[in-house]
Amino acid sequence: MTNLQPVRGTQSLLGEDADRMAAVVAAFDRVRRLFGFKRVEVPVIESTAVFSRSLGETTDVVSKEMYTFPDRSGESVTLRPEITAGIARAFLSEGWQQYAPLKVATHGPAFRYERPQKGRFRQFHQLDAEVIGAAEPAADVQILSFADLLLKELGIEGAILQLNTLGDQATREAWRAALHEHFRAHRQALSEDSLARLDRNPLRILDSKAHQDWPVVDSAPPIDDFLTGEAADFFAAVTDGLGAAGVAWERAPRLVRGLDYYRHTAFEFVTDRLGAQGTVIAGGRYDGLVESLGGPPTPAVGWAAGIERLAMMIGAPEPER
């Protein structure tokens, strides 16, 4: 009999390891109910177009990391690499628009073909919280307060909320043009990956991991030079709301979301307790996502968190009796 091994990047859990994952989900469910977020379920498998249209053909996730294959009818299907796109698809195809503004939360597995490393697997598990159909900065404050309270509920201390604004569409277009001009003028100093991103998506160069890019990134024009009055007011309302809610944050002017549908708020909760893999919750406002899937313009904001990473940071749960 062949000694069968697990697929690389997957894991089986027993005892305390499984209990840690369950403890994270239980805390998420408690906080979800406190904030009035409905529990939803969406499929693990979707038409490939859901992700290629929402994430963009040129992103690493779509071009390199998705588990995509033809099913027996010949349709191209994909194991979800993240959960938000499937929720946006369900919002359109399942008639959920009638319930907007809609606060929803879910958790479950996602799949990416990438190099397994600490806290990151090819089959991993995410928490996901979304507010769909609310354009007010108060929705951003609520989703951030949810994340902040979840970390407190789990007893995870020292995670820092890093916050930025990506502005409205006019802001983003003006900033993108200025970044393209700046990086093009220094193209001889850029890494190969950043050169490939220069014309497609110069914002992605701002979060480059290549050391040779960093001096050019540091001298790039900041978004604050291009904020419209409306975008500046929106960001001020978010930060004022966080202050009123007692949520500590720090400005991260280089924090970006490379996809075109992101607007206004972008954020990450980061920690130094996981070594180089420091982000435990990340998200932002994605007012253009539903539209990219063929729906009407629909404001939305949300976040995702890796359950495995959170489970590594909590104390051992009480054993079941």
GROMACS .gro file of C-alpha atoms in nm:
model
  321
    1MET     CA    1   0.000   0.000   0.000
    2THR     CA    2   0.134   0.344  -0.093
    3ASN     CA    3   0.223   0.570   0.198
    4LEU     CA    4   0.007   0.869   0.102
    5GLN     CA    5   0.127   1.212   0.215
    6PRO     CA    6  -0.069   1.538   0.253
    7VAL     CA    7  -0.062   1.783  -0.035
    8ARG     CA    8   0.213   2.040   0.022
    9GLY     CA    9   0.085   2.349   0.202
   10THR     CA   10  -0.205   2.171   0.374
   11GLN     CA   11  -0.226   2.055   0.735
   12SER     CA   12  -0.430   1.830   0.960
   13LEU     CA   13  -0.491   1.948   1.316
   14LEU     CA   14  -0.551   1.758   1.639
   15GLY     CA   15  -0.593   1.864   2.000
   16GLU     CA   16  -0.462   2.206   2.102
   17ASP     CA   17  -0.386   2.318   1.745
   18ALA     CA   18  -0.746   2.251   1.639
   19ASP     CA   19  -0.872   2.410   1.962
   20ARG     CA   20  -0.678   2.730   1.888
   21MET     CA   21  -0.841   2.763   1.546
   22ALA     CA   22  -1.185   2.700   1.700
   23ALA     CA   23  -1.117   2.961   1.972
   24VAL     CA   24  -1.043   3.226   1.708
   25VAL     CA   25  -1.367   3.148   1.524
   26ALA     CA   26  -1.567   3.150   1.849
   27ALA     CA   27  -1.431   3.496   1.942
   28PHE     CA   28  -1.509   3.621   1.590
   29ASP     CA   29  -1.869   3.499   1.623
   30ARG     CA   30  -1.910   3.671   1.960
   31VAL     CA   31  -1.788   4.007   1.828
   32ARG     CA   32  -1.983   3.965   1.502
   33ARG     CA   33  -2.305   3.939   1.700
   34LEU     CA   34  -2.216   4.241   1.915
   35PHE     CA   35  -2.185   4.454   1.601
   36GLY     CA   36  -2.495   4.311   1.435
   37PHE     CA   37  -2.323   4.139   1.141
   38LYS     CA   38  -2.529   3.860   0.978
   39ARG     CA   39  -2.362   3.524   0.928
   40VAL     CA   40  -2.344   3.424   0.560
   41GLU     CA   41  -2.205   3.130   0.365
   42VAL     CA   42  -2.073   3.149   0.010
   43PRO     CA   43  -1.927   2.873  -0.209
   44VAL     CA   44  -1.562   2.768  -0.190
   45ILE     CA   45  -1.569   2.731  -0.571
   46GLU     CA   46  -1.666   3.006  -0.815
   47SER     CA   47  -1.656   3.075  -1.186
   48THR     CA   48  -1.300   3.190  -1.265
   49ALA     CA   49  -1.439   3.518  -1.401
   50VAL     CA   50  -1.548   3.619  -1.049
   51PHE     CA   51  -1.182   3.649  -0.946
   52SER     CA   52  -1.024   3.756  -1.274
   53ARG     CA   53  -1.271   4.045  -1.303
   54SER     CA   54  -1.260   4.146  -0.936
   55LEU     CA   55  -0.889   4.099  -0.861
   56GLY     CA   56  -0.757   4.185  -1.209
   57GLU     CA   57  -0.581   3.967  -1.466
   58THR     CA   58  -0.241   4.124  -1.393
   59THR     CA   59  -0.232   4.061  -1.018
   60ASP     CA   60  -0.002   3.792  -0.879
   61VAL     CA   61  -0.300   3.611  -0.726
   62VAL     CA   62  -0.477   3.569  -1.061
   63SER     CA   63  -0.168   3.518  -1.279
   64LYS     CA   64   0.033   3.288  -1.049
   65GLU     CA   65  -0.151   3.166  -0.740
   66MET     CA   66  -0.507   3.052  -0.821
   67TYR     CA   67  -0.617   2.690  -0.829
   68THR     CA   68  -0.808   2.704  -1.160
   69PHE     CA   69  -0.928   2.411  -1.368
   70PRO     CA   70  -1.202   2.316  -1.616
   71ASP     CA   71  -1.485   2.118  -1.461
   72ARG     CA   72  -1.642   1.825  -1.648
   73SER     CA   73  -1.866   2.055  -1.848
   74GLY     CA   74  -1.561   2.253  -1.962
   75GLU     CA   75  -1.639   2.565  -1.757
   76SER     CA   76  -1.336   2.728  -1.593
   77VAL     CA   77  -1.377   2.723  -1.215
   78THR     CA   78  -1.148   2.837  -0.933
   79LEU     CA   79  -1.106   2.750  -0.566
   80ARG     CA   80  -1.148   3.086  -0.396
   81PRO     CA   81  -0.819   3.267  -0.318
   82GLU     CA   82  -1.012   3.508  -0.094
   83ILE     CA   83  -1.373   3.551   0.020
   84THR     CA   84  -1.477   3.911  -0.059
   85ALA     CA   85  -1.527   3.859  -0.433
   86GLY     CA   86  -1.764   3.566  -0.371
   87ILE     CA   87  -1.970   3.777  -0.129
   88ALA     CA   88  -1.991   4.056  -0.388
   89ARG     CA   89  -2.100   3.802  -0.650
   90ALA     CA   90  -2.367   3.667  -0.413
   91PHE     CA   91  -2.483   4.022  -0.339
   92LEU     CA   92  -2.565   4.054  -0.710
   93SER     CA   93  -2.684   3.705  -0.805
   94GLU     CA   94  -2.874   3.605  -0.488
   95GLY     CA   95  -3.087   3.919  -0.457
   96TRP     CA   96  -2.911   4.049  -0.147
   97GLN     CA   97  -2.927   4.406  -0.281
   98GLN     CA   98  -3.275   4.439  -0.132
   99TYR     CA   99  -3.120   4.416   0.217
  100ALA     CA  100  -2.858   4.690   0.167
  101PRO     CA  101  -2.693   4.833   0.363
  102LEU     CA  102  -2.588   4.482   0.455
  103LYS     CA  103  -2.343   4.384   0.731
  104VAL     CA  104  -2.217   4.029   0.681
  105ALA     CA  105  -1.944   3.807   0.820
  106THR     CA  106  -1.817   3.459   0.744
  107HIS     CA  107  -1.516   3.234   0.780
  108GLY     CA  108  -1.375   2.936   0.595
  109PRO     CA  109  -1.098   2.798   0.376
  110ALA     CA  110  -0.928   2.973   0.084
  111PHE     CA  111  -0.659   2.849  -0.153
  112ARG     CA  112  -0.345   3.001  -0.304
  113TYR     CA  113  -0.057   2.828  -0.474
  114GLU     CA  114   0.237   3.006  -0.311
  115ARG     CA  115   0.542   2.907  -0.112
  116PRO     CA  116   0.428   2.777   0.228
  117GLN     CA  117   0.582   2.970   0.519
  118LYS     CA  118   0.516   3.051   0.882
  119GLY     CA  119   0.143   3.094   0.932
  120ARG     CA  120   0.074   3.073   0.557
  121PHE     CA  121  -0.051   2.764   0.380
  122ARG     CA  122  -0.184   2.675   0.037
  123GLN     CA  123  -0.513   2.587   0.204
  124PHE     CA  124  -0.560   2.853   0.469
  125HIS     CA  125  -0.857   2.988   0.660
  126GLN     CA  126  -0.995   3.341   0.673
  127LEU     CA  127  -1.228   3.549   0.883
  128ASP     CA  128  -1.416   3.800   0.669
  129ALA     CA  129  -1.636   4.099   0.757
  130GLU     CA  130  -1.804   4.332   0.507
  131VAL     CA  131  -2.042   4.629   0.502
  132ILE     CA  132  -2.203   4.655   0.157
  133GLY     CA  133  -2.413   4.950   0.045
  134ALA     CA  134  -2.296   5.208   0.303
  135ALA     CA  135  -2.100   5.507   0.175
  136GLU     CA  136  -2.063   5.686   0.510
  137PRO     CA  137  -1.729   5.706   0.692
  138ALA     CA  138  -1.917   5.565   0.994
  139ALA     CA  139  -1.917   5.226   0.818
  140ASP     CA  140  -1.536   5.238   0.802
  141VAL     CA  141  -1.522   5.326   1.171
  142GLN     CA  142  -1.752   5.037   1.260
  143ILE     CA  143  -1.558   4.778   1.058
  144LEU     CA  144  -1.232   4.897   1.216
  145SER     CA  145  -1.384   4.891   1.564
  146PHE     CA  146  -1.498   4.532   1.498
  147ALA     CA  147  -1.140   4.431   1.409
  148ASP     CA  148  -0.994   4.616   1.707
  149LEU     CA  149  -1.235   4.453   1.952
  150LEU     CA  150  -1.170   4.108   1.801
  151LEU     CA  151  -0.798   4.142   1.877
  152LYS     CA  152  -0.879   4.252   2.232
  153GLU     CA  153  -1.124   3.960   2.273
  154LEU     CA  154  -0.846   3.722   2.165
  155GLY     CA  155  -0.601   3.882   2.411
  156ILE     CA  156  -0.365   3.986   2.130
  157GLU     CA  157  -0.180   4.295   2.248
  158GLY     CA  158   0.056   4.523   2.062
  159ALA     CA  159  -0.108   4.503   1.717
  160ILE     CA  160  -0.096   4.848   1.559
  161LEU     CA  161  -0.365   4.980   1.324
  162GLN     CA  162  -0.186   5.136   1.027
  163LEU     CA  163  -0.421   5.360   0.832
  164ASN     CA  164  -0.409   5.546   0.502
  165THR     CA  165  -0.642   5.710   0.255
  166LEU     CA  166  -0.642   5.631  -0.117
  167GLY     CA  167  -0.876   5.923  -0.184
  168ASP     CA  168  -1.168   5.932  -0.424
  169GLN     CA  169  -1.138   5.855  -0.794
  170ALA     CA  170  -1.014   6.204  -0.889
  171THR     CA  171  -0.748   6.187  -0.615
  172ARG     CA  172  -0.635   5.842  -0.717
  173GLU     CA  173  -0.609   5.926  -1.087
  174ALA     CA  174  -0.403   6.239  -1.022
  175TRP     CA  175  -0.174   6.055  -0.776
  176ARG     CA  176  -0.133   5.759  -1.010
  177ALA     CA  177  -0.025   5.991  -1.294
  178ALA     CA  178   0.229   6.164  -1.067
  179LEU     CA  179   0.366   5.830  -0.945
  180HIS     CA  180   0.401   5.704  -1.301
  181GLU     CA  181   0.599   6.013  -1.395
  182HIS     CA  182   0.820   5.985  -1.084
  183PHE     CA  183   0.899   5.615  -1.127
  184ARG     CA  184   0.953   5.650  -1.501
  185ALA     CA  185   1.215   5.919  -1.432
  186HIS     CA  186   1.398   5.673  -1.204
  187ARG     CA  187   1.332   5.356  -1.401
  188GLN     CA  188   1.703   5.266  -1.422
  189ALA     CA  189   1.702   5.220  -1.041
  190LEU     CA  190   1.390   4.999  -1.025
  191SER     CA  191   1.377   4.623  -0.981
  192GLU     CA  192   1.251   4.397  -1.259
  193ASP     CA  193   0.916   4.345  -1.083
  194SER     CA  194   0.863   4.718  -1.040
  195LEU     CA  195   0.947   4.786  -1.404
  196ALA     CA  196   0.677   4.536  -1.500
  197ARG     CA  197   0.429   4.724  -1.276
  198LEU     CA  198   0.528   5.073  -1.396
  199ASP     CA  199   0.274   5.108  -1.676
  200ARG     CA  200   0.013   4.863  -1.547
  201ASN     CA  201  -0.013   4.976  -1.186
  202PRO     CA  202   0.249   5.216  -1.044
  203LEU     CA  203   0.079   5.215  -0.701
  204ARG     CA  204   0.199   4.856  -0.653
  205ILE     CA  205   0.560   4.980  -0.659
  206LEU     CA  206   0.496   5.159  -0.327
  207ASP     CA  207   0.476   4.828  -0.140
  208SER     CA  208   0.770   4.669  -0.323
  209LYS     CA  209   0.971   4.420  -0.116
  210ALA     CA  210   1.287   4.478  -0.327
  211HIS     CA  211   1.541   4.684  -0.129
  212GLN     CA  212   1.674   4.855  -0.442
  213ASP     CA  213   1.331   5.020  -0.494
  214TRP     CA  214   1.307   5.173  -0.149
  215PRO     CA  215   1.505   5.497  -0.209
  216VAL     CA  216   1.290   5.571  -0.516
  217VAL     CA  217   0.972   5.490  -0.321
  218ASP     CA  218   1.080   5.715  -0.032
  219SER     CA  219   1.109   6.013  -0.267
  220ALA     CA  220   0.775   5.950  -0.443
  221PRO     CA  221   0.506   6.221  -0.417
  222PRO     CA  222   0.265   6.154  -0.124
  223ILE     CA  223  -0.108   6.115  -0.178
  224ASP     CA  224  -0.180   6.410   0.051
  225ASP     CA  225  -0.058   6.642  -0.226
  226PHE     CA  226  -0.348   6.528  -0.444
  227LEU     CA  227  -0.642   6.482  -0.201
  228THR     CA  228  -0.963   6.654  -0.308
  229GLY     CA  229  -1.157   6.841  -0.042
  230GLU     CA  230  -1.415   6.562  -0.030
  231ALA     CA  231  -1.149   6.292   0.014
  232ALA     CA  232  -0.974   6.487   0.290
  233ASP     CA  233  -1.307   6.537   0.471
  234PHE     CA  234  -1.387   6.165   0.444
  235PHE     CA  235  -1.052   6.065   0.596
  236ALA     CA  236  -1.092   6.322   0.873
  237ALA     CA  237  -1.436   6.179   0.956
  238VAL     CA  238  -1.289   5.827   0.978
  239THR     CA  239  -1.003   5.933   1.206
  240ASP     CA  240  -1.237   6.143   1.425
  241GLY     CA  241  -1.468   5.842   1.456
  242LEU     CA  242  -1.181   5.615   1.556
  243GLY     CA  243  -1.082   5.866   1.823
  244ALA     CA  244  -1.437   5.871   1.957
  245ALA     CA  245  -1.443   5.490   1.961
  246GLY     CA  246  -1.110   5.470   2.144
  247VAL     CA  247  -0.932   5.288   1.860
  248ALA     CA  248  -0.561   5.378   1.842
  249TRP     CA  249  -0.406   5.414   1.496
  250GLU     CA  250  -0.102   5.551   1.317
  251ARG     CA  251  -0.072   5.698   0.970
  252ALA     CA  252   0.096   5.481   0.706
  253PRO     CA  253   0.125   5.707   0.400
  254ARG     CA  254   0.277   5.434   0.181
  255LEU     CA  255   0.008   5.176   0.257
  256VAL     CA  256  -0.179   5.103  -0.066
  257ARG     CA  257  -0.425   4.865  -0.220
  258GLY     CA  258  -0.314   4.809  -0.578
  259LEU     CA  259  -0.653   4.720  -0.726
  260ASP     CA  260  -0.841   4.996  -0.906
  261TYR     CA  261  -1.168   4.953  -0.717
  262TYR     CA  262  -1.020   5.057  -0.380
  263ARG     CA  263  -1.113   5.405  -0.253
  264HIS     CA  264  -1.058   5.608   0.061
  265THR     CA  265  -0.972   5.394   0.364
  266ALA     CA  266  -0.694   5.132   0.349
  267PHE     CA  267  -0.564   4.965   0.664
  268GLU     CA  268  -0.365   4.684   0.822
  269PHE     CA  269  -0.331   4.566   1.181
  270VAL     CA  270   0.037   4.470   1.211
  271THR     CA  271   0.243   4.300   1.480
  272ASP     CA  272   0.608   4.209   1.531
  273ARG     CA  273   0.512   3.882   1.704
  274LEU     CA  274   0.515   3.683   1.379
  275GLY     CA  275   0.856   3.788   1.249
  276ALA     CA  276   0.848   3.922   0.893
  277GLN     CA  277   0.487   3.812   0.839
  278GLY     CA  278   0.344   4.097   1.040
  279THR     CA  279  -0.008   4.164   0.904
  280VAL     CA  280  -0.291   3.993   1.094
  281ILE     CA  281  -0.597   4.185   0.963
  282ALA     CA  282  -0.613   4.389   0.642
  283GLY     CA  283  -0.880   4.561   0.440
  284GLY     CA  284  -1.023   4.881   0.307
  285ARG     CA  285  -1.305   5.050   0.118
  286TYR     CA  286  -1.371   4.896  -0.223
  287ASP     CA  287  -1.646   5.109  -0.376
  288GLY     CA  288  -1.580   4.980  -0.730
  289LEU     CA  289  -1.585   4.603  -0.673
  290VAL     CA  290  -1.955   4.528  -0.724
  291GLU     CA  291  -1.948   4.743  -1.037
  292SER     CA  292  -1.648   4.546  -1.173
  293LEU     CA  293  -1.867   4.233  -1.151
  294GLY     CA  294  -2.140   4.395  -1.361
  295GLY     CA  295  -2.353   4.543  -1.084
  296PRO     CA  296  -2.453   4.903  -1.010
  297PRO     CA  297  -2.212   5.139  -0.828
  298THR     CA  298  -2.218   5.007  -0.470
  299PRO     CA  299  -2.007   5.140  -0.182
  300ALA     CA  300  -1.851   4.875   0.044
  301VAL     CA  301  -1.581   4.833   0.307
  302GLY     CA  302  -1.441   4.523   0.473
  303TRP     CA  303  -1.148   4.321   0.601
  304ALA     CA  304  -1.006   3.971   0.612
  305ALA     CA  305  -0.784   3.798   0.867
  306GLY     CA  306  -0.587   3.475   0.860
  307ILE     CA  307  -0.717   3.233   1.124
  308GLU     CA  308  -0.387   3.042   1.134
  309ARG     CA  309  -0.191   3.357   1.213
  310LEU     CA  310  -0.431   3.466   1.485
  311ALA     CA  311  -0.428   3.114   1.634
  312MET     CA  312  -0.047   3.131   1.663
  313MET     CA  313  -0.079   3.446   1.879
  314ILE     CA  314  -0.333   3.340   2.141
  315GLY     CA  315  -0.291   3.148   2.463
  316ALA     CA  316  -0.374   2.778   2.475
  317PRO     CA  317  -0.752   2.737   2.513
  318GLU     CA  318  -0.897   2.540   2.802
  319PRO     CA  319  -0.911   2.173   2.699
  320GLU     CA  320  -1.258   2.036   2.629
  321ARG     CA  321  -1.396   1.812   2.905
   0.00000   0.00000   0.00000
